[in-house]
Tab-separated table of C-alpha atoms in Angstrom:
chain	number	residue	atom	x	y	z
A	1	MET	CA	-35.505	-2.664	4.063
A	2	GLU	CA	-36.269	-4.664	6.973
A	3	GLU	CA	-34.399	-8.454	6.499
A	4	LYS	CA	-36.725	-11.178	6.686
A	5	ARG	CA	-36.148	-15.517	6.538
A	6	ALA	CA	-38.422	-18.354	6.205
A	7	THR	CA	-40.619	-19.836	9.080
A	8	TRP	CA	-40.656	-23.554	9.675
A	9	LEU	CA	-44.172	-23.390	9.071
A	10	GLU	CA	-43.775	-22.029	5.603
A	11	LEU	CA	-41.404	-24.971	5.091
A	12	PHE	CA	-44.264	-27.670	6.633
A	13	TYR	CA	-46.493	-25.795	4.224
A	14	ASP	CA	-44.113	-26.870	0.872
A	15	LEU	CA	-43.997	-30.277	1.900
A	16	VAL	CA	-47.936	-30.455	1.758
A	17	TYR	CA	-47.454	-28.487	-1.320
A	18	VAL	CA	-44.579	-30.684	-3.227
A	19	ALA	CA	-46.922	-33.995	-2.282
A	20	ALA	CA	-49.530	-32.400	-4.425
A	21	ILE	CA	-46.944	-31.577	-7.134
A	22	ALA	CA	-46.181	-34.970	-7.120
A	23	THR	CA	-49.037	-36.588	-7.578
A	24	ALA	CA	-50.267	-34.780	-10.539
A	25	THR	CA	-46.875	-36.147	-12.138
A	26	HIS	CA	-47.471	-38.504	-11.174
A	27	VAL	CA	-50.573	-38.283	-14.322
A	28	LEU	CA	-47.622	-38.039	-16.741
A	29	LEU	CA	-46.586	-41.670	-16.183
A	30	HIS	CA	-49.445	-43.647	-17.618
A	31	THR	CA	-48.319	-44.660	-21.217
A	32	HIS	CA	-50.604	-45.402	-24.198
A	33	HIS	CA	-48.197	-47.627	-27.701
A	34	GLY	CA	-45.531	-45.586	-26.380
A	35	VAL	CA	-46.632	-41.935	-26.083
A	36	ILE	CA	-48.484	-39.590	-22.770
A	37	PRO	CA	-52.032	-39.717	-23.985
A	38	PHE	CA	-52.697	-35.742	-24.799
A	39	GLU	CA	-55.866	-36.575	-22.291
A	40	TYR	CA	-52.608	-36.854	-19.315
A	41	ALA	CA	-50.563	-34.066	-20.614
A	42	SER	CA	-53.313	-32.135	-20.472
A	43	LYS	CA	-54.681	-33.329	-16.677
A	44	PHE	CA	-51.556	-32.604	-15.723
A	45	VAL	CA	-51.139	-28.933	-16.935
A	46	LEU	CA	-55.171	-28.675	-15.245
A	47	MET	CA	-53.580	-29.793	-12.045
A	48	PHE	CA	-49.997	-27.781	-12.178
A	49	ILE	CA	-51.151	-24.363	-13.110
A	50	PRO	CA	-53.816	-23.998	-9.133
A	51	ILE	CA	-51.656	-25.800	-6.900
A	52	TRP	CA	-48.703	-22.850	-8.332
A	53	TRP	CA	-50.889	-20.589	-8.740
A	54	ALA	CA	-52.523	-21.060	-5.114
A	55	TRP	CA	-49.013	-21.574	-3.716
A	56	VAL	CA	-47.936	-18.123	-4.933
A	57	GLY	CA	-50.806	-16.425	-3.766
A	58	GLN	CA	-49.818	-17.226	0.030
A	59	THR	CA	-46.437	-16.862	-0.764
A	60	MET	CA	-46.755	-13.709	-2.009
A	61	PHE	CA	-48.949	-12.688	0.705
A	62	ILE	CA	-46.492	-13.493	3.237
A	63	ASN	CA	-43.452	-12.136	2.213
A	64	ARG	CA	-45.117	-9.057	2.134
A	65	PHE	CA	-47.915	-8.910	4.854
A	66	PHE	CA	-46.904	-12.084	7.402
A	67	GLU	CA	-46.301	-11.533	10.895
A	68	ASP	CA	-45.821	-14.561	12.310
A	69	ALA	CA	-49.106	-13.936	14.484
A	70	VAL	CA	-51.563	-16.395	16.133
A	71	HIS	CA	-54.106	-15.777	13.398
A	72	GLN	CA	-52.231	-15.714	10.560
A	73	ARG	CA	-51.018	-18.880	11.312
A	74	LEU	CA	-54.130	-20.264	11.254
A	75	PHE	CA	-55.123	-18.691	8.284
A	76	VAL	CA	-52.135	-20.843	7.163
A	77	ILE	CA	-52.795	-24.404	8.691
A	78	GLY	CA	-57.015	-24.133	7.176
A	79	GLN	CA	-55.086	-23.572	3.807
A	80	MET	CA	-52.614	-27.214	4.698
A	81	VAL	CA	-56.256	-28.361	5.222
A	82	PHE	CA	-57.559	-27.049	1.597
A	83	VAL	CA	-54.150	-28.914	-0.418
A	84	LEU	CA	-54.754	-31.991	1.071
A	85	ILE	CA	-58.881	-31.517	-0.709
A	86	MET	CA	-57.370	-30.765	-3.131
A	87	THR	CA	-54.431	-33.420	-3.078
A	88	ALA	CA	-56.633	-36.243	-2.229
A	89	SER	CA	-58.609	-34.948	-5.421
A	90	LEU	CA	-55.965	-35.376	-8.211
A	91	ASN	CA	-56.235	-38.463	-9.833
A	92	VAL	CA	-56.348	-39.733	-13.710
A	93	ASP	CA	-59.724	-39.887	-13.284
A	94	PHE	CA	-59.918	-36.172	-13.073
A	95	ASP	CA	-63.546	-35.530	-14.024
A	96	ASP	CA	-64.676	-37.419	-11.122
A	97	TYR	CA	-62.744	-35.332	-8.361
A	98	TYR	CA	-63.503	-32.386	-9.826
A	99	TYR	CA	-66.280	-30.773	-7.032
A	100	SER	CA	-63.569	-31.850	-4.542
A	101	PHE	CA	-60.608	-30.310	-6.545
A	102	LEU	CA	-62.319	-27.376	-6.773
A	103	ILE	CA	-63.261	-26.929	-3.232
A	104	GLY	CA	-59.950	-27.206	-2.188
A	105	TYR	CA	-58.923	-24.545	-4.812
A	106	LEU	CA	-61.301	-21.862	-3.833
A	107	GLY	CA	-61.266	-22.176	-0.836
A	108	LEU	CA	-57.062	-21.627	-0.513
A	109	ARG	CA	-57.970	-17.942	-2.491
A	110	VAL	CA	-60.415	-17.597	-0.253
A	111	MET	CA	-58.485	-17.634	2.882
A	112	THR	CA	-55.469	-15.972	0.350
A	113	VAL	CA	-58.492	-12.822	-0.405
A	114	LEU	CA	-59.434	-12.898	3.003
A	115	GLN	CA	-56.467	-11.585	4.685
A	116	TYR	CA	-55.354	-9.307	2.370
A	117	THR	CA	-58.859	-7.695	3.013
A	118	MET	CA	-57.722	-7.986	6.934
A	119	VAL	CA	-54.859	-6.730	6.222
A	120	ASN	CA	-55.692	-3.398	4.130
A	121	ARG	CA	-58.586	-2.644	7.778
A	122	ARG	CA	-56.277	-2.411	9.785
A	123	ILE	CA	-53.031	-0.751	8.075
A	124	GLN	CA	-55.447	0.545	4.565
A	125	ASP	CA	-52.290	-0.694	2.211
A	126	PRO	CA	-52.577	-0.313	-2.133
A	127	ALA	CA	-51.204	-3.454	-2.843
A	128	ALA	CA	-54.643	-4.924	0.096
A	129	ARG	CA	-56.966	-3.431	-1.128
A	130	PHE	CA	-56.251	-3.655	-4.532
A	131	LEU	CA	-55.502	-7.441	-4.865
A	132	GLY	CA	-58.414	-7.669	-1.839
A	133	THR	CA	-60.978	-6.101	-3.902
A	134	TYR	CA	-59.987	-7.422	-7.495
A	135	LEU	CA	-59.056	-11.240	-7.096
A	136	TRP	CA	-62.467	-12.048	-5.975
A	137	ILE	CA	-63.231	-11.025	-9.570
A	138	GLY	CA	-61.463	-14.230	-10.303
A	139	ILE	CA	-62.727	-16.629	-7.148
A	140	GLY	CA	-66.553	-15.371	-8.641
A	141	VAL	CA	-65.692	-16.097	-12.062
A	142	SER	CA	-64.100	-20.292	-11.449
A	143	ALA	CA	-66.578	-20.621	-8.943
A	144	LEU	CA	-69.685	-20.541	-11.388
A	145	SER	CA	-68.140	-23.587	-12.401
A	146	LEU	CA	-69.990	-25.539	-10.404
A	147	PHE	CA	-73.302	-24.512	-12.554
A	148	PHE	CA	-71.639	-26.370	-15.903
A	149	ASP	CA	-70.680	-30.033	-16.625
A	150	GLY	CA	-67.848	-31.878	-18.963
A	151	SER	CA	-65.626	-29.669	-21.081
A	152	PHE	CA	-66.913	-26.563	-19.964
A	153	ARG	CA	-66.429	-26.192	-16.488
A	154	TYR	CA	-62.609	-26.453	-17.080
A	155	VAL	CA	-63.483	-23.410	-19.575
A	156	VAL	CA	-65.314	-21.413	-16.580
A	157	LEU	CA	-62.598	-22.872	-13.879
A	158	TYR	CA	-59.590	-21.785	-16.329
A	159	LEU	CA	-60.918	-18.112	-17.049
A	160	GLY	CA	-61.469	-17.770	-13.936
A	161	ILE	CA	-58.009	-18.440	-13.337
A	162	ILE	CA	-56.410	-16.099	-16.422
A	163	ILE	CA	-58.947	-13.151	-14.483
A	164	ASP	CA	-56.408	-14.185	-11.422
A	165	LEU	CA	-53.544	-14.124	-13.327
A	166	VAL	CA	-53.470	-10.853	-14.956
A	167	VAL	CA	-55.132	-8.854	-11.630
A	168	PRO	CA	-51.459	-8.571	-10.347
A	169	ILE	CA	-50.232	-7.335	-13.313
A	170	ILE	CA	-52.723	-4.922	-14.491
A	171	GLY	CA	-52.039	-3.223	-10.904
A	172	ARG	CA	-48.380	-3.722	-11.353
A	173	LYS	CA	-48.217	0.158	-9.873
A	174	ARG	CA	-50.341	-0.630	-6.958
A	175	LEU	CA	-48.052	-3.225	-5.890
A	176	ALA	CA	-44.725	-1.615	-7.145
A	177	MET	CA	-46.070	0.588	-3.433
A	178	THR	CA	-45.712	-1.927	-1.502
A	179	PRO	CA	-42.293	-4.115	-3.184
A	180	ILE	CA	-41.919	-7.991	-2.103
A	181	HIS	CA	-37.798	-8.312	0.030
A	182	LEU	CA	-36.116	-9.860	-3.083
A	183	GLY	CA	-34.255	-12.027	-1.284
A	184	TYR	CA	-37.146	-13.939	0.494
A	185	LEU	CA	-38.971	-14.034	-2.499
A	186	LEU	CA	-35.917	-15.484	-3.806
A	187	GLU	CA	-35.322	-18.002	-0.465
A	188	ARG	CA	-39.459	-18.929	-0.894
A	189	PHE	CA	-38.564	-20.068	-4.266
A	190	GLY	CA	-35.876	-21.839	-3.669
A	191	LEU	CA	-36.914	-23.774	-1.501
A	192	LEU	CA	-39.657	-24.804	-2.720
A	193	THR	CA	-37.629	-26.101	-5.603
A	194	ILE	CA	-34.971	-27.549	-3.709
A	195	ILE	CA	-37.484	-30.287	-2.628
A	196	VAL	CA	-39.175	-30.574	-5.713
A	197	LEU	CA	-35.557	-32.048	-7.327
A	198	GLY	CA	-35.241	-34.185	-3.851
A	199	GLU	CA	-38.870	-35.647	-4.814
A	200	SER	CA	-37.228	-36.146	-8.338
A	201	ILE	CA	-34.814	-38.202	-7.070
A	202	ILE	CA	-36.557	-39.496	-4.923
A	203	SER	CA	-38.921	-40.804	-6.893
A	204	ILE	CA	-36.525	-41.440	-9.765
A	205	LEU	CA	-34.241	-44.268	-7.737
A	206	ALA	CA	-37.715	-45.933	-6.433
A	207	VAL	CA	-38.114	-47.256	-10.636
A	208	LEU	CA	-34.170	-48.186	-10.395
A	209	GLU	CA	-33.602	-51.837	-8.875
A	210	PRO	CA	-30.469	-53.015	-9.869
A	211	GLN	CA	-29.270	-56.193	-9.809
A	212	ASP	CA	-25.753	-57.502	-9.207
A	213	GLY	CA	-23.299	-56.531	-12.693
A	214	ASP	CA	-26.779	-54.673	-13.645
A	215	ILE	CA	-24.446	-51.887	-15.176
A	216	ARG	CA	-27.419	-49.886	-16.900
A	217	SER	CA	-29.242	-49.324	-13.891
A	218	ILE	CA	-26.025	-48.617	-11.512
A	219	SER	CA	-24.965	-46.119	-14.856
A	220	PHE	CA	-28.897	-45.039	-15.048
A	221	SER	CA	-28.513	-44.296	-10.985
A	222	ILE	CA	-25.473	-42.057	-11.659
A	223	LEU	CA	-26.154	-40.334	-14.919
A	224	ALA	CA	-29.905	-39.020	-13.098
A	225	PHE	CA	-28.314	-37.660	-9.858
A	226	ILE	CA	-25.399	-36.058	-12.067
A	227	VAL	CA	-27.920	-34.142	-14.792
A	228	LEU	CA	-30.077	-33.047	-11.189
A	229	ILE	CA	-26.578	-32.090	-9.486
A	230	ALA	CA	-25.793	-30.240	-12.251
A	231	ILE	CA	-30.083	-28.015	-12.465
A	232	TRP	CA	-29.181	-27.596	-8.471
A	233	TRP	CA	-25.321	-26.047	-8.747
A	234	GLN	CA	-26.854	-23.640	-11.653
A	235	TYR	CA	-30.450	-22.730	-9.620
A	236	PHE	CA	-28.920	-22.004	-6.492
A	237	ASP	CA	-24.990	-20.067	-7.497
A	238	ASN	CA	-27.104	-18.122	-9.738
A	239	ILE	CA	-29.174	-17.371	-6.948
A	240	GLU	CA	-26.922	-17.084	-4.182
A	241	LYS	CA	-23.885	-15.379	-6.360
A	242	LYS	CA	-25.865	-13.375	-9.332
A	243	VAL	CA	-28.530	-12.322	-8.325
A	244	ASP	CA	-29.015	-8.490	-6.529
A	245	LYS	CA	-31.356	-9.710	-3.660
A	246	GLU	CA	-32.028	-5.778	-2.592
A	247	ALA	CA	-33.243	-4.786	-6.025
A	248	VAL	CA	-36.837	-3.239	-5.341
A	249	GLY	CA	-40.002	-4.496	-7.113
A	250	THR	CA	-42.902	-7.231	-7.566
A	251	GLY	CA	-41.023	-10.273	-8.001
A	252	GLN	CA	-42.977	-10.848	-11.003
A	253	ILE	CA	-41.254	-12.261	-13.539
A	254	ILE	CA	-39.976	-15.283	-10.653
A	255	LEU	CA	-43.236	-16.151	-9.659
A	256	TYR	CA	-44.612	-16.349	-13.222
A	257	GLY	CA	-41.451	-18.272	-14.500
A	258	HIS	CA	-41.377	-20.258	-12.061
A	259	LEU	CA	-44.706	-21.956	-13.372
A	260	PHE	CA	-42.157	-22.925	-16.511
A	261	ILE	CA	-39.497	-23.918	-14.360
A	262	TRP	CA	-41.449	-26.450	-12.190
A	263	MET	CA	-44.020	-28.155	-14.847
A	264	SER	CA	-40.541	-28.830	-16.718
A	265	LEU	CA	-38.795	-29.899	-13.850
A	266	SER	CA	-41.421	-32.252	-13.813
A	267	VAL	CA	-41.444	-33.715	-16.737
A	268	LEU	CA	-38.007	-34.274	-17.020
A	269	ALA	CA	-38.170	-36.546	-13.676
A	270	SER	CA	-40.354	-38.415	-15.582
A	271	MET	CA	-39.424	-38.866	-18.838
A	272	MET	CA	-36.320	-40.103	-17.527
A	273	LYS	CA	-37.980	-42.700	-15.317
A	274	LEU	CA	-40.133	-44.253	-18.430
A	275	MET	CA	-36.907	-44.075	-20.720
A	276	TYR	CA	-35.349	-46.520	-18.015
A	277	LEU	CA	-38.604	-48.500	-17.934
A	278	GLY	CA	-38.458	-48.526	-21.960
A	279	GLU	CA	-42.120	-47.381	-22.069
A	280	LEU	CA	-41.473	-44.538	-24.852
A	281	ASN	CA	-41.633	-44.597	-28.104
A	282	GLU	CA	-37.904	-43.086	-29.042
A	283	ARG	CA	-38.692	-40.361	-31.172
A	284	PHE	CA	-41.753	-39.147	-28.299
A	285	GLU	CA	-39.275	-39.243	-25.686
A	286	VAL	CA	-36.287	-37.438	-27.464
A	287	ILE	CA	-38.984	-34.595	-28.167
A	288	VAL	CA	-41.048	-34.207	-24.924
A	289	THR	CA	-37.463	-34.659	-22.781
A	290	PHE	CA	-35.449	-32.214	-24.707
A	291	GLY	CA	-38.283	-29.555	-25.323
A	292	ALA	CA	-39.017	-29.908	-21.362
A	293	VAL	CA	-34.934	-29.224	-21.066
A	294	LEU	CA	-36.177	-26.176	-23.497
A	295	VAL	CA	-38.377	-24.750	-21.274
A	296	TYR	CA	-36.469	-24.814	-18.356
A	297	PHE	CA	-33.615	-23.181	-20.050
A	298	LEU	CA	-35.386	-20.065	-21.958
A	299	SER	CA	-37.347	-20.041	-18.049
A	300	THR	CA	-34.405	-19.997	-16.021
A	301	THR	CA	-32.802	-17.882	-18.625
A	302	LEU	CA	-35.311	-15.227	-18.134
A	303	VAL	CA	-36.051	-15.652	-13.996
A	304	PHE	CA	-32.068	-14.910	-13.514
A	305	HIS	CA	-31.149	-12.932	-16.491
A	306	ASN	CA	-34.105	-9.979	-15.021
A	307	HIS	CA	-32.161	-10.054	-11.601
A	308	ARG	CA	-28.733	-10.500	-11.896
A	309	PHE	CA	-26.279	-7.673	-11.359
A	310	PRO	CA	-25.471	-5.684	-14.718
A	311	GLU	CA	-22.072	-7.029	-14.590
A	312	SER	CA	-22.583	-10.710	-13.863
A	313	ARG	CA	-26.041	-10.911	-17.443
A	314	LEU	CA	-24.633	-12.954	-20.143
A	315	HIS	CA	-23.937	-12.637	-23.321
A	316	TRP	CA	-26.827	-12.933	-25.973
A	317	GLY	CA	-23.957	-15.474	-27.916
A	318	TYR	CA	-24.592	-18.268	-24.321
A	319	PHE	CA	-28.507	-18.825	-25.400
A	320	VAL	CA	-27.605	-19.271	-29.001
A	321	PHE	CA	-25.387	-21.236	-27.868
A	322	PHE	CA	-27.875	-23.179	-25.143
A	323	VAL	CA	-30.482	-23.114	-27.580
A	324	ALA	CA	-28.225	-24.776	-30.784
A	325	LEU	CA	-27.526	-27.758	-28.273
A	326	ILE	CA	-30.833	-28.524	-27.552
A	327	LEU	CA	-31.735	-28.262	-30.732
A	328	LEU	CA	-29.067	-30.107	-32.359
A	329	PHE	CA	-29.255	-33.157	-29.835
A	330	THR	CA	-32.413	-33.586	-31.024
A	331	GLY	CA	-32.262	-32.842	-34.370
A	332	ILE	CA	-29.607	-35.878	-34.325
A	333	HIS	CA	-31.993	-38.306	-32.613
A	334	LEU	CA	-34.763	-37.594	-34.585
A	335	ILE	CA	-32.990	-38.977	-36.862
A	336	VAL	CA	-30.728	-41.551	-35.610
A	337	LEU	CA	-32.293	-43.817	-32.885
A	338	VAL	CA	-30.119	-44.258	-29.411
A	339	SER	CA	-30.538	-45.395	-26.263
A	340	PRO	CA	-31.948	-43.945	-23.909
A	341	LEU	CA	-28.668	-44.278	-21.541
A	342	VAL	CA	-27.013	-41.925	-24.736
A	343	ILE	CA	-30.046	-39.038	-23.866
A	344	MET	CA	-29.150	-39.455	-20.360
A	345	ILE	CA	-25.868	-38.927	-21.338
A	346	GLU	CA	-26.585	-35.888	-23.802
A	347	LEU	CA	-27.812	-34.591	-20.517
A	348	ALA	CA	-25.565	-34.268	-18.087
A	349	ILE	CA	-23.456	-32.826	-20.609
A	350	PHE	CA	-25.925	-30.179	-20.988
A	351	PHE	CA	-26.636	-29.681	-17.345
A	352	ALA	CA	-23.173	-29.747	-16.308
A	353	VAL	CA	-21.899	-26.859	-19.453
A	354	TYR	CA	-24.869	-24.539	-18.451
A	355	ALA	CA	-24.012	-24.987	-14.586
A	356	LYS	CA	-20.201	-24.205	-15.374
A	357	LEU	CA	-20.571	-21.246	-17.742
A	358	THR	CA	-23.630	-19.513	-15.839
A	359	THR	CA	-22.605	-19.904	-12.334
A	360	THR	CA	-19.058	-18.347	-12.981
């Protein structure tokens, strides 16, 4: 299969999406009585999933069919306009900005499906024909949310998104007839991941204002950096050294798994900021922080295990060890309350060990 590389336009496209992810994540920084209210946590999810799915939809099209032609560039640039509309609509008062958010999301999905339709007319491809036909169903259902008010419009919106999510799974055999470039797909997901990590570093450092002799701020800064660099080490060493980039398939485990990878990274970055600010109930911060670590571990394990070289696949004992370690940290600190610095040390230890044992 011909090797493909990310274009400069794709990198620019990713930056616009990272701004959307950062804006959605900011919702998690609103606390009340030491916890993140369920209303805000649910709004984070409601915002995040459409952002992720819109990015995935265009990225999968680019992987299979993008030729860097002028008309395709214009489609990508047009999508960036809709991303900006959607990003401008992300707010704690999400209900007030719902219609502009929906316009942004539907605009993104329509432009992606139109590209599949155009490709199928030109080359009669089974994957393009399938996606260009059946993805309209989810778009149509989501569009019906315009006619409803209150919570029910979210039900309709997400019913359409669920249909959208299921369509590629149902059509897996047809999509396999036009296999993805696995190495290129991992590069695209890796590029967005490293930008998300970079944004996390910036957002965490933004609240750290060490004064002369402020050992707590300095220690927290160092530990936060160790956590993020260990995450980087584990993730990208697996991509570079352990994954069979020549494998043929649809890449569905990669794209669905990264929803949970990116959401857990966003939650983890938010929790580190809130722990430093001292705005959380101790038990709440333990449950949510180590819960995010568990989700990250499970999702990265799933994504990489299924694409590793057979000789590089991890023994089930590694899985048991890491889950037990997370549960141990969680259980101890639900009984014995400790300072956020101790939790940060444990996060640094966990991710350093995770990187070491899964990349060597």
